[in-house]
CSV table of N, CA and C in Angstrom, one decimal:
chain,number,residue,atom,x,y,z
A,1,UNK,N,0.8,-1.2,0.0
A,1,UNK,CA,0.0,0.0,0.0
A,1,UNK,C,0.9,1.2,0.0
A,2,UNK,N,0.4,2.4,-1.0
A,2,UNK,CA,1.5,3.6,-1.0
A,2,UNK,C,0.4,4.6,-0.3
A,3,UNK,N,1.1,5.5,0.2
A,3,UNK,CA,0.4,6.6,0.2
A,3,UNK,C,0.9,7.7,-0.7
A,4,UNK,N,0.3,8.8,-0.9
A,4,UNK,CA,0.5,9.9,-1.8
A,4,UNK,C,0.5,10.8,-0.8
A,5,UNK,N,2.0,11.6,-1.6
A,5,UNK,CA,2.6,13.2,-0.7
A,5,UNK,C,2.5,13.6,-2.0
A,6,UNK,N,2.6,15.3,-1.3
A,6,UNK,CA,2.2,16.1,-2.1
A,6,UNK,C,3.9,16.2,-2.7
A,7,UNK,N,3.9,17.0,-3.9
A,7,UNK,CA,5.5,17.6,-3.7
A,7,UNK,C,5.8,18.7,-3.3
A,8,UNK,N,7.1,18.9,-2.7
A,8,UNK,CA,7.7,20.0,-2.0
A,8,UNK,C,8.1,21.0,-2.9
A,9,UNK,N,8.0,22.0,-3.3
A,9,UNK,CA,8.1,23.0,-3.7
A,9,UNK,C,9.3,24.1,-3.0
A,10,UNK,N,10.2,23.9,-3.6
A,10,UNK,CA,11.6,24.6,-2.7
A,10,UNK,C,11.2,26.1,-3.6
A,11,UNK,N,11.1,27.1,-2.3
A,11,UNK,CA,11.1,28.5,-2.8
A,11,UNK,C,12.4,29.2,-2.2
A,12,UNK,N,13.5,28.9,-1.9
A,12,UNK,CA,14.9,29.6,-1.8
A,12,UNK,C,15.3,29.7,-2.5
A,13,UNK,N,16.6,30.8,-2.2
A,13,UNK,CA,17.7,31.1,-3.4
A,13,UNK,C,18.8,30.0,-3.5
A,14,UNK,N,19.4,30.0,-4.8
A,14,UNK,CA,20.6,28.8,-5.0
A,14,UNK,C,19.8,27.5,-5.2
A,15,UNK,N,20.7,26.5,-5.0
A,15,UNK,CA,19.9,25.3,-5.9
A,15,UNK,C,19.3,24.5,-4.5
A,16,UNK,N,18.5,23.9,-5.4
A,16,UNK,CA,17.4,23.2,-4.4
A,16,UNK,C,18.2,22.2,-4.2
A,17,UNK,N,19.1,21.2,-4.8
A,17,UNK,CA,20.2,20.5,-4.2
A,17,UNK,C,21.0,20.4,-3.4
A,18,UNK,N,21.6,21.4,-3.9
A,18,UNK,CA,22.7,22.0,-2.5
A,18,UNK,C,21.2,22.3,-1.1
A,19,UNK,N,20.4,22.7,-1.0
A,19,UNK,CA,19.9,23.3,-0.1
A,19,UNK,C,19.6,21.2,0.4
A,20,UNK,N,19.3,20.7,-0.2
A,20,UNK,CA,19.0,19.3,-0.1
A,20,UNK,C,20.3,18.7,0.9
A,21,UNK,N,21.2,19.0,0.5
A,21,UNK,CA,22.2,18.3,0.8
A,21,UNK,C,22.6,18.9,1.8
A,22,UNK,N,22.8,20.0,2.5
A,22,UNK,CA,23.3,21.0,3.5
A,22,UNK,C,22.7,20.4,4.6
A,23,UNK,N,23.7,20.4,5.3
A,23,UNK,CA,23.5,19.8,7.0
A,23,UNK,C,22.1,20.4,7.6
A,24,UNK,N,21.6,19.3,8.3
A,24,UNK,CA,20.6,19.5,8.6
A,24,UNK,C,21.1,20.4,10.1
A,25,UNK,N,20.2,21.5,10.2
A,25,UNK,CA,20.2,22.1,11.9
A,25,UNK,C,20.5,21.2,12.9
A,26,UNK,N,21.3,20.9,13.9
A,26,UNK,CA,21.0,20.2,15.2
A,26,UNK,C,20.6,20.7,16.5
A,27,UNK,N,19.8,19.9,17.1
A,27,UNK,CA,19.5,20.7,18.2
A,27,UNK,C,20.2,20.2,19.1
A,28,UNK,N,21.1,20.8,20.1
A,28,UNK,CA,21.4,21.0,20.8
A,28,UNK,C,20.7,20.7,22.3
A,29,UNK,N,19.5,20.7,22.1
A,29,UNK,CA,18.7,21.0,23.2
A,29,UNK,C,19.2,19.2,24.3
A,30,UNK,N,19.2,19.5,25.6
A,30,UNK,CA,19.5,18.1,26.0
A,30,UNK,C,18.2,17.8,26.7
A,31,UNK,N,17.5,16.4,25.9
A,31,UNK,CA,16.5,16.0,26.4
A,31,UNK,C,16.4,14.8,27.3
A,32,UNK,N,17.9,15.0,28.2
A,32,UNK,CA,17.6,13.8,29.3
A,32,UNK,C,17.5,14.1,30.9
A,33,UNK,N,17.6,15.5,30.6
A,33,UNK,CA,17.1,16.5,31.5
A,33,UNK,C,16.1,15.5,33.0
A,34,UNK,N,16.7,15.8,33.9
A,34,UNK,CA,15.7,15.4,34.9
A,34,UNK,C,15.0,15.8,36.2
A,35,UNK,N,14.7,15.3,36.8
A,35,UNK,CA,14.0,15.6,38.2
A,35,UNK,C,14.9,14.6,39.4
A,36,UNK,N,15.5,15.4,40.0
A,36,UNK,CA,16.3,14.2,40.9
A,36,UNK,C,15.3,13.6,42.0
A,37,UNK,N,14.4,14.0,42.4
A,37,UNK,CA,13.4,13.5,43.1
A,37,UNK,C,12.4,12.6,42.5
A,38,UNK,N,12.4,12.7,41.0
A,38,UNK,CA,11.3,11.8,41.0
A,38,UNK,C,11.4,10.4,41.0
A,39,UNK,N,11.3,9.6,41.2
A,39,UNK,CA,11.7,8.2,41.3
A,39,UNK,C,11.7,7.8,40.0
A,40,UNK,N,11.0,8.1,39.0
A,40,UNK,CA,11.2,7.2,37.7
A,40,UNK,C,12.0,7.6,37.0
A,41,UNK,N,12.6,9.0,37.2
A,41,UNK,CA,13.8,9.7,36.2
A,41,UNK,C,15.3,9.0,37.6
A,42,UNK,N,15.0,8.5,38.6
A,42,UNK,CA,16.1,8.2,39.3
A,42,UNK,C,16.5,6.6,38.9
A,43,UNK,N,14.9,5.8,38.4
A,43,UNK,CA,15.2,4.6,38.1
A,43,UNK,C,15.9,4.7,36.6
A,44,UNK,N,15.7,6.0,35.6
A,44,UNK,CA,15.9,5.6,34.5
A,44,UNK,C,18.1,6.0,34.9
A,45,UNK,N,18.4,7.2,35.6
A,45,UNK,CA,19.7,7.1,35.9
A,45,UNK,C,20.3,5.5,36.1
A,46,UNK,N,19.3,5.0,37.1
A,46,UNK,CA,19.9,3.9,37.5
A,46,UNK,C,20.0,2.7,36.4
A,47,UNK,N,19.5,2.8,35.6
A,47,UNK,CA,19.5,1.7,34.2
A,47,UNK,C,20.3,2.3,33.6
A,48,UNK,N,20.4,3.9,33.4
A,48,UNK,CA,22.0,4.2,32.5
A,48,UNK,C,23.2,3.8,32.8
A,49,UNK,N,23.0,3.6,33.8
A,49,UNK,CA,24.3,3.0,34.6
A,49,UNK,C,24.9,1.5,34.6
A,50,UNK,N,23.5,0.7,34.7
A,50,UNK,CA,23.6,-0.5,34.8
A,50,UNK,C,24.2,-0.9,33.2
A,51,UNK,N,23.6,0.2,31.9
A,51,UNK,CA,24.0,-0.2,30.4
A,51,UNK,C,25.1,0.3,30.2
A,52,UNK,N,25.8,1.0,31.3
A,52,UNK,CA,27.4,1.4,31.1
A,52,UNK,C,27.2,2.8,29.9
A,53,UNK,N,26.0,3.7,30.3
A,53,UNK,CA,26.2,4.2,29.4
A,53,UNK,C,26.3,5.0,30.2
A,54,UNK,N,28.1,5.6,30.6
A,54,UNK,CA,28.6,6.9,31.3
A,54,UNK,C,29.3,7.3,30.8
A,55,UNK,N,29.7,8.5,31.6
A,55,UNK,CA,31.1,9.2,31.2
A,55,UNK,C,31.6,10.0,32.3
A,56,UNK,N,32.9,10.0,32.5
A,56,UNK,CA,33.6,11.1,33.6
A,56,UNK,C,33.7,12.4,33.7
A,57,UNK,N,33.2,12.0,34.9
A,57,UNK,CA,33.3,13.8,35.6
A,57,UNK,C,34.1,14.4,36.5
A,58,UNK,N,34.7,15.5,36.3
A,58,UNK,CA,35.8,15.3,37.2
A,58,UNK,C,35.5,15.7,38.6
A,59,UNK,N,34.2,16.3,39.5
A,59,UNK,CA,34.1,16.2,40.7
A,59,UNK,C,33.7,15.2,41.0
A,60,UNK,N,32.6,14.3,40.3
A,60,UNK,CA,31.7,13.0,40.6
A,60,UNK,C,32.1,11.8,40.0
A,61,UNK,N,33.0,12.0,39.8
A,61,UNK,CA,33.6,10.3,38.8
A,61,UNK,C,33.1,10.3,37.8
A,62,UNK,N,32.4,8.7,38.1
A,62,UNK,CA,31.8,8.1,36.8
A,62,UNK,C,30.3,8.6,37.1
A,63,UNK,N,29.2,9.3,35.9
A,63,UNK,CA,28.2,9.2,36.3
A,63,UNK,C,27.1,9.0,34.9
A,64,UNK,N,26.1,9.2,35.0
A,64,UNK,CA,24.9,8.5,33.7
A,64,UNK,C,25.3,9.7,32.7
A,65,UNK,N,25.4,8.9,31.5
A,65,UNK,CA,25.5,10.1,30.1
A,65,UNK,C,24.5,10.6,30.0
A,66,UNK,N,24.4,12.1,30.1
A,66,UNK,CA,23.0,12.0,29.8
A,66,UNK,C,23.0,12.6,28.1
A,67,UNK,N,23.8,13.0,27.8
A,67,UNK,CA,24.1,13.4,26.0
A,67,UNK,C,23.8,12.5,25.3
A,68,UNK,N,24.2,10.7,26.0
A,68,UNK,CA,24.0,9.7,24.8
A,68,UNK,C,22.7,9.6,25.3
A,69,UNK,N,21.7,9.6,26.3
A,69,UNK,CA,20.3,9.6,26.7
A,69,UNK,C,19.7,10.1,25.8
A,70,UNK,N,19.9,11.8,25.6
A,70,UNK,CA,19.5,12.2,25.0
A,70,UNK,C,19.1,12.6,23.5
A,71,UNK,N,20.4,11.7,22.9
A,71,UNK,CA,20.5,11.7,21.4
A,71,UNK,C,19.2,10.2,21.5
A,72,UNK,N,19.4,9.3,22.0
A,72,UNK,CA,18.8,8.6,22.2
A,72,UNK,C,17.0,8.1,22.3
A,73,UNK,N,17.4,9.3,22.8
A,73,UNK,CA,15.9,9.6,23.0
A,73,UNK,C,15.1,10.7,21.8
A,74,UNK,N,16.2,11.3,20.8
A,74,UNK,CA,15.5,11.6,19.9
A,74,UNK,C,15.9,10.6,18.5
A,75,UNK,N,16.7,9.4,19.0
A,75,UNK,CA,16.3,8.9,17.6
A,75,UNK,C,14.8,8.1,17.8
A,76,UNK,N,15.3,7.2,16.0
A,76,UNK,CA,14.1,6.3,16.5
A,76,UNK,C,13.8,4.8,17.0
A,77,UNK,N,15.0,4.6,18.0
A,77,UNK,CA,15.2,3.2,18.8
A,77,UNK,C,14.4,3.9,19.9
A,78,UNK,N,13.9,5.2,20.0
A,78,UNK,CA,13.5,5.6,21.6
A,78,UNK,C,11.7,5.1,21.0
A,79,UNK,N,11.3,5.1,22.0
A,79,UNK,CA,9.7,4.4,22.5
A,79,UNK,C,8.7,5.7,22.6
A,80,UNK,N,9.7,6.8,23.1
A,80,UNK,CA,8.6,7.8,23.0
A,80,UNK,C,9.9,9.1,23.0
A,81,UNK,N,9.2,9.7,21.6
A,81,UNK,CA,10.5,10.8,21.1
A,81,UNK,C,10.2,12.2,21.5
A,82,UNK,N,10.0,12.7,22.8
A,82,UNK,CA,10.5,14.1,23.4
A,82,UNK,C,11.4,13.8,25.0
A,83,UNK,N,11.4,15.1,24.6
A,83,UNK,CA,12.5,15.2,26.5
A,83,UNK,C,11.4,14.8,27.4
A,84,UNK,N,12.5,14.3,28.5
A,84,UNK,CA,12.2,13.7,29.6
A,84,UNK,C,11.4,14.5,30.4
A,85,UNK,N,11.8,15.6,30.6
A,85,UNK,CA,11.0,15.7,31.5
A,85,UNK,C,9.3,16.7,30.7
A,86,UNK,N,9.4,16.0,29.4
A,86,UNK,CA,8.0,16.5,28.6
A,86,UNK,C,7.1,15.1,29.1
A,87,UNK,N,7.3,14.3,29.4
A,87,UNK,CA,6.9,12.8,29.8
A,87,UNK,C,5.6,12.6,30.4
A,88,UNK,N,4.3,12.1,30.1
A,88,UNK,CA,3.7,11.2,31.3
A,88,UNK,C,4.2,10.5,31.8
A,89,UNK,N,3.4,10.3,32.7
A,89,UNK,CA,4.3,9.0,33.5
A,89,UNK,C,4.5,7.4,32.9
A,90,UNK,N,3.3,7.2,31.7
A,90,UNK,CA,3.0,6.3,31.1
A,90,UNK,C,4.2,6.1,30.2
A,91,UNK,N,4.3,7.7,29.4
A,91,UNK,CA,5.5,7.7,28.5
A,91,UNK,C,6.9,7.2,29.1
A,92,UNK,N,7.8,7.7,30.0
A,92,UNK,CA,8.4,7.3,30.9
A,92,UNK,C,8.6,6.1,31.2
A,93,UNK,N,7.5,5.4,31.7
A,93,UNK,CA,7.1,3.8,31.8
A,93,UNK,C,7.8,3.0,30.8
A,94,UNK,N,7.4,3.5,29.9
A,94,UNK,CA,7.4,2.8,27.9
A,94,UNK,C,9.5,3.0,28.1
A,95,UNK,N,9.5,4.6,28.1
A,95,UNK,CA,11.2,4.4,28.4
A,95,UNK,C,11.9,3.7,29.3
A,96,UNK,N,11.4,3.7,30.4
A,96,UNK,CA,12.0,2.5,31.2
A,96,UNK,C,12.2,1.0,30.7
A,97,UNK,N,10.6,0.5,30.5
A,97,UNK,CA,10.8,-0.6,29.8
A,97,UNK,C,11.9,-1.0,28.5
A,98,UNK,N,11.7,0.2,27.5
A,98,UNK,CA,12.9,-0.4,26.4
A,98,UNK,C,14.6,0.2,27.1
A,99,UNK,N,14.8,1.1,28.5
A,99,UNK,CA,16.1,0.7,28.8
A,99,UNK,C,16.4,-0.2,29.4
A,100,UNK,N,15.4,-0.8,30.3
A,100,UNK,CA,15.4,-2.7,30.6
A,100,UNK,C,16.2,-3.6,29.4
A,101,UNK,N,15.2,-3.7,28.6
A,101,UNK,CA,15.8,-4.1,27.5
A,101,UNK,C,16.9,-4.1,27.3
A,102,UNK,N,17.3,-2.9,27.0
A,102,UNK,CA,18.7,-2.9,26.7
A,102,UNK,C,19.8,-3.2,27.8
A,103,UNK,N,19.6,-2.8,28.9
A,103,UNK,CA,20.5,-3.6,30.0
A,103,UNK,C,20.5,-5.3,30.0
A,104,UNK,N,18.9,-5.8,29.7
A,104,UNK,CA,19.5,-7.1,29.9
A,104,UNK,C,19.6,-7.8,28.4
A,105,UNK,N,19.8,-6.9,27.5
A,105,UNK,CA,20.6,-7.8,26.0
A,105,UNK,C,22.3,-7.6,26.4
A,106,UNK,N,22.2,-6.2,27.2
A,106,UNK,CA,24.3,-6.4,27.5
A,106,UNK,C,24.7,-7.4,28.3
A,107,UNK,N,23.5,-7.9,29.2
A,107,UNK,CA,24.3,-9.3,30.4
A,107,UNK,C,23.5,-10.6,29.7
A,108,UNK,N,22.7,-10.5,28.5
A,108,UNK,CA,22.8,-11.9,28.3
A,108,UNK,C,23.8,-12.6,28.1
């Protein structure tokens, strides 16, 4: 089954190719941002940890990435694609569950 799009109609200057091909913007923005009090953004630290996905700090050691969280969470291996702390609790839930996952495919 196909669906039908319309076509895009490029109204810039210079070629629509080059404009094609030009790096796309990145956002910057970091969407692993949390709440240290809330227990479900403490359990999701605590599964960053368990997936070894950190990095060093020099007052606190070792602690949870949250840059790779957050790329993570905007691609599309994430379960539900905005920041953390845009989340229901339900959404959240869904992220927990697939960083489960991914902790226990590293210790099978």
């Amino acid at each position: 089954m196909m669906t039908a799009t319309k076509p895009i109609t490029y109204t810039g200057s210079g070629s629509a190719i080059d404009n094609y091909k030009s790096a796309k913007p990145q956002s910057n923005e970091n969407w692993g941002l949390f709440k240290k009090n809330n227990q479900q953004h403490r359990t999701i630290l605590s599964l960053l940890r368990q997936a070894q996905w950190t990095t060093e700090h020099d007052t606190f050691g070792e602690v949870a990435d949250l840059e790779r969280f957050s790329n993570w969470l905007k691609s599309e291996k994430a379960p539900v694609r905005k920041p953390l702390l845009e989340m229901t609790e339900k959404e959240v839930s869904k992220t927990i569950v697939a960083l489960t996952g991914i902790v226990n495919h590293k210790y099978k």
